[in-house]
mmCIF file of C-alpha atoms in Angstrom:
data_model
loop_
_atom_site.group_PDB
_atom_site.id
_atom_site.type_symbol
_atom_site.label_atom_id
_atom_site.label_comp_id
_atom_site.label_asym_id
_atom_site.label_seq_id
_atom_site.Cartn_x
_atom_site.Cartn_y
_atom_site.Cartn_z
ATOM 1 C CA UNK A 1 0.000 0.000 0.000
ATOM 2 C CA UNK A 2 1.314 3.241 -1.205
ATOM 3 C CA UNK A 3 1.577 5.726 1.925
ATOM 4 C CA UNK A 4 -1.201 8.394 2.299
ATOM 5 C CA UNK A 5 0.633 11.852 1.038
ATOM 6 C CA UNK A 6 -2.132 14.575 0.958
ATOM 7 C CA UNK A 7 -5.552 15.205 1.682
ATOM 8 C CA UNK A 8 -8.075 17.080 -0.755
ATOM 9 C CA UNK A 9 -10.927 18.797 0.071
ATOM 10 C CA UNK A 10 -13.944 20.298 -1.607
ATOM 11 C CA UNK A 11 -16.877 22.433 0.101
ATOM 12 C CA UNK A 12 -19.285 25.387 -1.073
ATOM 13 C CA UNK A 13 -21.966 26.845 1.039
ATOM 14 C CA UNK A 14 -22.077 26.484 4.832
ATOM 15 C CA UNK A 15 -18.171 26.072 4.400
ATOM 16 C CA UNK A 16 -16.839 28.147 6.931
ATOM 17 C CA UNK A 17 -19.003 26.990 9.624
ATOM 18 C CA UNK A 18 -18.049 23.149 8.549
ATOM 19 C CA UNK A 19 -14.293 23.807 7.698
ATOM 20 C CA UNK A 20 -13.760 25.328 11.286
ATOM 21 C CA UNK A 21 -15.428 22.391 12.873
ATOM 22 C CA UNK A 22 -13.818 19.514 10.965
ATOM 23 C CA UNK A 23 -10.210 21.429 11.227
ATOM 24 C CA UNK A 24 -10.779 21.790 15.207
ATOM 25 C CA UNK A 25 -10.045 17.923 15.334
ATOM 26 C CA UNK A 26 -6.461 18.178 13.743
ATOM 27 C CA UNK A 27 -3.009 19.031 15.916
ATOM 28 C CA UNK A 28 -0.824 21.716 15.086
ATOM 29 C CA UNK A 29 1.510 19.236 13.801
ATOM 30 C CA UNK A 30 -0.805 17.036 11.729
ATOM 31 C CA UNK A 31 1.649 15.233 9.178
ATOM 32 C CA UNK A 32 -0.359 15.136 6.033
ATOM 33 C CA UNK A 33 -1.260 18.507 3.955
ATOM 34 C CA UNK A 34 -4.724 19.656 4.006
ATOM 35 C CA UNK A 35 -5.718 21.438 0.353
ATOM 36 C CA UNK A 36 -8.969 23.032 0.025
ATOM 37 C CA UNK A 37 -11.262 24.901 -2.496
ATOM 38 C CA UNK A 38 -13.902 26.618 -1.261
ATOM 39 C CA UNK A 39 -16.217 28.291 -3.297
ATOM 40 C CA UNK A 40 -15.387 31.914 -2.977
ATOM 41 C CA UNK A 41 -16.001 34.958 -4.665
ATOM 42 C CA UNK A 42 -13.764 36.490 -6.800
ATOM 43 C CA UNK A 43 -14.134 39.639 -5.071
ATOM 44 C CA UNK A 44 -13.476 38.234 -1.669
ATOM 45 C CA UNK A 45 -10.149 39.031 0.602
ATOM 46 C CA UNK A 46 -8.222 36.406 2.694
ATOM 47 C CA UNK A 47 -10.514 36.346 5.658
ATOM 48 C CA UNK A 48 -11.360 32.752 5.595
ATOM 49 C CA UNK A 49 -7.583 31.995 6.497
ATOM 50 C CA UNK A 50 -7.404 34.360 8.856
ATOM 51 C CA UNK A 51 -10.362 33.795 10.596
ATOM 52 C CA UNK A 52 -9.507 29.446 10.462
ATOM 53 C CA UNK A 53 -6.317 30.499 12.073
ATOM 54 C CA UNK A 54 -8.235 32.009 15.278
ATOM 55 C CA UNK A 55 -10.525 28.813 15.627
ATOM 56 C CA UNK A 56 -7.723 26.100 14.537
ATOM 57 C CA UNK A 57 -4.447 24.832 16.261
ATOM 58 C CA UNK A 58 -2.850 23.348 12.384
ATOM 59 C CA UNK A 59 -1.949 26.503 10.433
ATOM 60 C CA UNK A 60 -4.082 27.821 7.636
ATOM 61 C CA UNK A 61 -2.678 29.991 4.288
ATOM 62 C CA UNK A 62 -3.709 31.113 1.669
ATOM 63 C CA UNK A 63 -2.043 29.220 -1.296
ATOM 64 C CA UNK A 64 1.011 30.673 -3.387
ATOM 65 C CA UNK A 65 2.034 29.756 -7.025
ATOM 66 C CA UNK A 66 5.043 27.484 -7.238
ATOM 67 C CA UNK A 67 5.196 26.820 -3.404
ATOM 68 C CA UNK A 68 6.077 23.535 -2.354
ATOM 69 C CA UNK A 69 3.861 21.383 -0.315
ATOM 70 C CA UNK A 70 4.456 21.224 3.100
ATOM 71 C CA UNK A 71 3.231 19.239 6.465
ATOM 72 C CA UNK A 72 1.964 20.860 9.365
ATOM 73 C CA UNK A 73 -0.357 23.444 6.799
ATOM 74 C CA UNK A 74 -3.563 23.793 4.843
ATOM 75 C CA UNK A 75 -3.687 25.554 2.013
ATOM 76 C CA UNK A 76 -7.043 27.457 0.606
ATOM 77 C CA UNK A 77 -7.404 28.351 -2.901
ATOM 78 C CA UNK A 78 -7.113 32.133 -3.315
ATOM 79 C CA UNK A 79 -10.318 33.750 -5.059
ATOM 80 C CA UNK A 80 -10.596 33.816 -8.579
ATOM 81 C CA UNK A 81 -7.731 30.622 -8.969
ATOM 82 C CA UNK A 82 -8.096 27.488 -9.521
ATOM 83 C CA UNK A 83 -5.563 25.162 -7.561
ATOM 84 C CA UNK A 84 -3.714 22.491 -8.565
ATOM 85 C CA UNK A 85 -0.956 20.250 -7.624
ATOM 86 C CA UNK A 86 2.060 19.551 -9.846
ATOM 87 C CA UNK A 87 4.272 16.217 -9.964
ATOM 88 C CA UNK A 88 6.524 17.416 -8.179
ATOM 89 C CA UNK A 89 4.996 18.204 -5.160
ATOM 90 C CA UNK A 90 4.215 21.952 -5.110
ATOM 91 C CA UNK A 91 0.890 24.049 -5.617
ATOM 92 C CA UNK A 92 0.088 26.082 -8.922
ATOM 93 C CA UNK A 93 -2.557 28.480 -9.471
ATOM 94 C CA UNK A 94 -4.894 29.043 -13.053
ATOM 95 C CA UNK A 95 -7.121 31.404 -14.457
ATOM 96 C CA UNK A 96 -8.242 28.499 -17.046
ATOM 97 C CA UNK A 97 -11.622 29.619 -17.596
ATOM 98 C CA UNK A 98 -14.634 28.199 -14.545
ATOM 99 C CA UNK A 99 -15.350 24.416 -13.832
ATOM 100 C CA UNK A 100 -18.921 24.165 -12.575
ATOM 101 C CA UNK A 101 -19.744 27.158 -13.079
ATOM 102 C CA UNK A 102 -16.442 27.353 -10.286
ATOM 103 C CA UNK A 103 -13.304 29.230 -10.206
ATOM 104 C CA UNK A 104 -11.560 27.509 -7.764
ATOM 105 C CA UNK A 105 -13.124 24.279 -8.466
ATOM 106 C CA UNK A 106 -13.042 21.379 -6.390
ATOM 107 C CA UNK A 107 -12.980 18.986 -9.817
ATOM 108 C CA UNK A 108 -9.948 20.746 -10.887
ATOM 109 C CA UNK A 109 -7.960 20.085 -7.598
ATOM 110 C CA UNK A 110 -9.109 16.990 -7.270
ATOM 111 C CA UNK A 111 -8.106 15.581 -10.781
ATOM 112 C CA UNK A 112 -4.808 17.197 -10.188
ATOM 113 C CA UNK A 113 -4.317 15.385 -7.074
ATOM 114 C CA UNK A 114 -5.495 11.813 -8.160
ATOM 115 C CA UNK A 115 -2.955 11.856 -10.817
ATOM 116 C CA UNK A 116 0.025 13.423 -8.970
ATOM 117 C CA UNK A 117 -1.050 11.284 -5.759
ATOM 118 C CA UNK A 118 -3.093 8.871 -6.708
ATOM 119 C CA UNK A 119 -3.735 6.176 -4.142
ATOM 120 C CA UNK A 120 -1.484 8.401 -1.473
ATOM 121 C CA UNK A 121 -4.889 10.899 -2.067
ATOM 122 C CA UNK A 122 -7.605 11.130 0.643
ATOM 123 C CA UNK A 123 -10.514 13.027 -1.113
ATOM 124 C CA UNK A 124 -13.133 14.770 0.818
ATOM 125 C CA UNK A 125 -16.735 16.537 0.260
ATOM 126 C CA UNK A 126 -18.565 18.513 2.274
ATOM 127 C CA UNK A 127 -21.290 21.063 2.396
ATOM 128 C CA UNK A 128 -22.206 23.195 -0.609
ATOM 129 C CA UNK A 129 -25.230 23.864 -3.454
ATOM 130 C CA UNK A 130 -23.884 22.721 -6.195
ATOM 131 C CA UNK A 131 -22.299 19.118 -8.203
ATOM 132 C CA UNK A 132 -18.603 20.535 -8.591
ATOM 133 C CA UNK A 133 -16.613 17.859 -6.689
ATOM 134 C CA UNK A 134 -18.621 14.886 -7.992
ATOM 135 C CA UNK A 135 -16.181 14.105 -10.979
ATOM 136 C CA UNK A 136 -13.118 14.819 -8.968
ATOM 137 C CA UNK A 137 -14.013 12.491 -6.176
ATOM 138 C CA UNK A 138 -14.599 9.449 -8.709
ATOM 139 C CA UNK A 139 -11.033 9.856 -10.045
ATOM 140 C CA UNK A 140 -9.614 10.027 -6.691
ATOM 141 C CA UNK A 141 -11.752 6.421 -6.169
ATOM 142 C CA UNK A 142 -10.633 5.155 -9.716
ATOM 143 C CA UNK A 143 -6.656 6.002 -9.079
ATOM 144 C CA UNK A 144 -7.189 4.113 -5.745
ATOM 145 C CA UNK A 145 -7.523 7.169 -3.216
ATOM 146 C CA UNK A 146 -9.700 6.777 -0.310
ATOM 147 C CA UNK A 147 -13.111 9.168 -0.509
ATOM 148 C CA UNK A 148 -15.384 10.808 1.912
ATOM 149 C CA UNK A 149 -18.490 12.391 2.046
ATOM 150 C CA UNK A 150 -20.286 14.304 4.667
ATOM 151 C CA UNK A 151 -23.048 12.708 5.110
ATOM 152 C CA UNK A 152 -26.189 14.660 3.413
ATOM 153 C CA UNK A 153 -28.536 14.701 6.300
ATOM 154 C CA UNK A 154 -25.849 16.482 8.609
ATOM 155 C CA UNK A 155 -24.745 18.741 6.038
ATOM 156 C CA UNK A 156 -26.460 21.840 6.144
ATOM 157 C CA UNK A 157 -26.319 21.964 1.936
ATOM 158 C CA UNK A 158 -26.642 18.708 0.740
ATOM 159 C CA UNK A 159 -26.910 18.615 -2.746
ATOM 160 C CA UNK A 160 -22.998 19.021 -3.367
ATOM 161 C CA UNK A 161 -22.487 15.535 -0.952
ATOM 162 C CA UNK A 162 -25.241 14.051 -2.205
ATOM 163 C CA UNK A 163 -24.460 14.245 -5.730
ATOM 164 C CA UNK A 164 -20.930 12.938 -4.956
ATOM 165 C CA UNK A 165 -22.481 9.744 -3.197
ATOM 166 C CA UNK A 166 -24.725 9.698 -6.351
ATOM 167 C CA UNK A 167 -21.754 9.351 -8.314
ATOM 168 C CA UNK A 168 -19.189 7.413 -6.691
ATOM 169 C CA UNK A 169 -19.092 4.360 -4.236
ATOM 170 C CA UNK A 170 -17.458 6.468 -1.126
ATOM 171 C CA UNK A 171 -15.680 4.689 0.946
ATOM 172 C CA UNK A 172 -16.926 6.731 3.898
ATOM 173 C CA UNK A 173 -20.208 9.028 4.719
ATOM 174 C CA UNK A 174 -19.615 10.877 7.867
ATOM 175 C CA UNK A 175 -20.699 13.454 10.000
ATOM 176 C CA UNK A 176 -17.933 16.239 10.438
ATOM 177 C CA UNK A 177 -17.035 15.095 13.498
ATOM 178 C CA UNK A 178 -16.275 11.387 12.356
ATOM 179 C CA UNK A 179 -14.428 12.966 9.121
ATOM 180 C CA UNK A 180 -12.235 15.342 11.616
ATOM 181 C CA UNK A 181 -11.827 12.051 13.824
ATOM 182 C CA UNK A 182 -11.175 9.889 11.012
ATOM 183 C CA UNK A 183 -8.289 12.415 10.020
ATOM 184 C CA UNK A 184 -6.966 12.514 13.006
ATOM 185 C CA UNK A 185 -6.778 8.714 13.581
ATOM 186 C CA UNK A 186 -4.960 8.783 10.440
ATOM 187 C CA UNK A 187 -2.062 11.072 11.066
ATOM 188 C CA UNK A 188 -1.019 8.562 14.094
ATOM 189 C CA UNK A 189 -0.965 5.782 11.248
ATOM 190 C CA UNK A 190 2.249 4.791 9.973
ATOM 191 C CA UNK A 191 2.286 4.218 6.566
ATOM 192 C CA UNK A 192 1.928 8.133 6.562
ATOM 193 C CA UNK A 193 4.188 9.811 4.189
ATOM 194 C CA UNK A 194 6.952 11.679 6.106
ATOM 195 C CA UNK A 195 7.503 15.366 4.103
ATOM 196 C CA UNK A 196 10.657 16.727 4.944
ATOM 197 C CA UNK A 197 10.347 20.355 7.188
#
């Protein structure tokens, strides 16, 4: 079994309630890198990392082109980007015209993770109003990632978990608790990959 290496995730509406909960489970010095798209506006500033910094121990940013992926950190796509991951490790940002009507999109990081990562990817879905995510999340399952899914009747949007359970055979439908637990059991796992600092 290939070692876990990253973890994806996608969420829309009712994110920042659901991203400060779930994140509240991790440690400062959770081992595997936490990459998000949420569905932001263009016009928006970098509040959402700031304000997950005051409610979070693990350290939240704002992600930068070129930068090199790192433990310990999650990284938010910036408004009006899409994020991806490269080959070699690090983060890039587009302006490749919008996914789902999306720009980030969650189908864009995800795709870019299940073939840089592929079954070292842990993809996750959570809250939102819309299907982006749903593709994304099948070829994380396909390249032998594991999946989540919040489950839909905790979720206070469902139709953006429910259309990812629609699509692909999750391996796991959880509250955000059990998601944040489930993370957190899996950064005392061992077959964890071990980034250097």
């Amino acid at each position: 079994m290939r070692p876990l290496e990253v973890v994806v995730m996608g969420v829309s509406a009712g994110g920042l309630k659901a991203l400060s909960r779930l994140l509240s489970y991790l440690p400062s010095d959770y081992k595997l890198p936490i990459i998000i798209v949420q569905h932001i506006l263009e016009s928006s500033d970098s509040y959402l990392a700031e304000y997950l910094n005051t409610q979070v121990a693990i350290h939240v940013k704002e992600a930068v082109d070129k930068e090199a992926i790192q433990p310990n950190h999650v990284y938010l796509a910036p408004p009006g980007y899409h994020l991806l991951i490269e080959d070699d490790r690090s983060l890039s940002l587009s302006i490749d015209p919008k996914v789902n009507y999306s720009r980030p999109s969650i189908d864009v990081l995800f795709d870019s993770a299940a073939f840089a990562f592929q079954e070292g990817c842990v993809g996750v879905v959570l809250t939102g109003a819309n299907r982006d995510g749903s593709a994304g999340l099948l070829t994380i399952k396909e390249s032998g990632g594991i999946t989540i899914v919040q489950d839909p009747e905790t979720a206070e949007f469902p139709v953006m978990p429910q259309a990812a359970v629609d699509t692909v055979k999750v391996d796991y439908i959880l509250s955000l608790e059990d998601i944040g637990k489930y993370l957190r059991q899996l950064h005392d796992l061992e077959q964890i990959h071990h980034f250097k600092d």
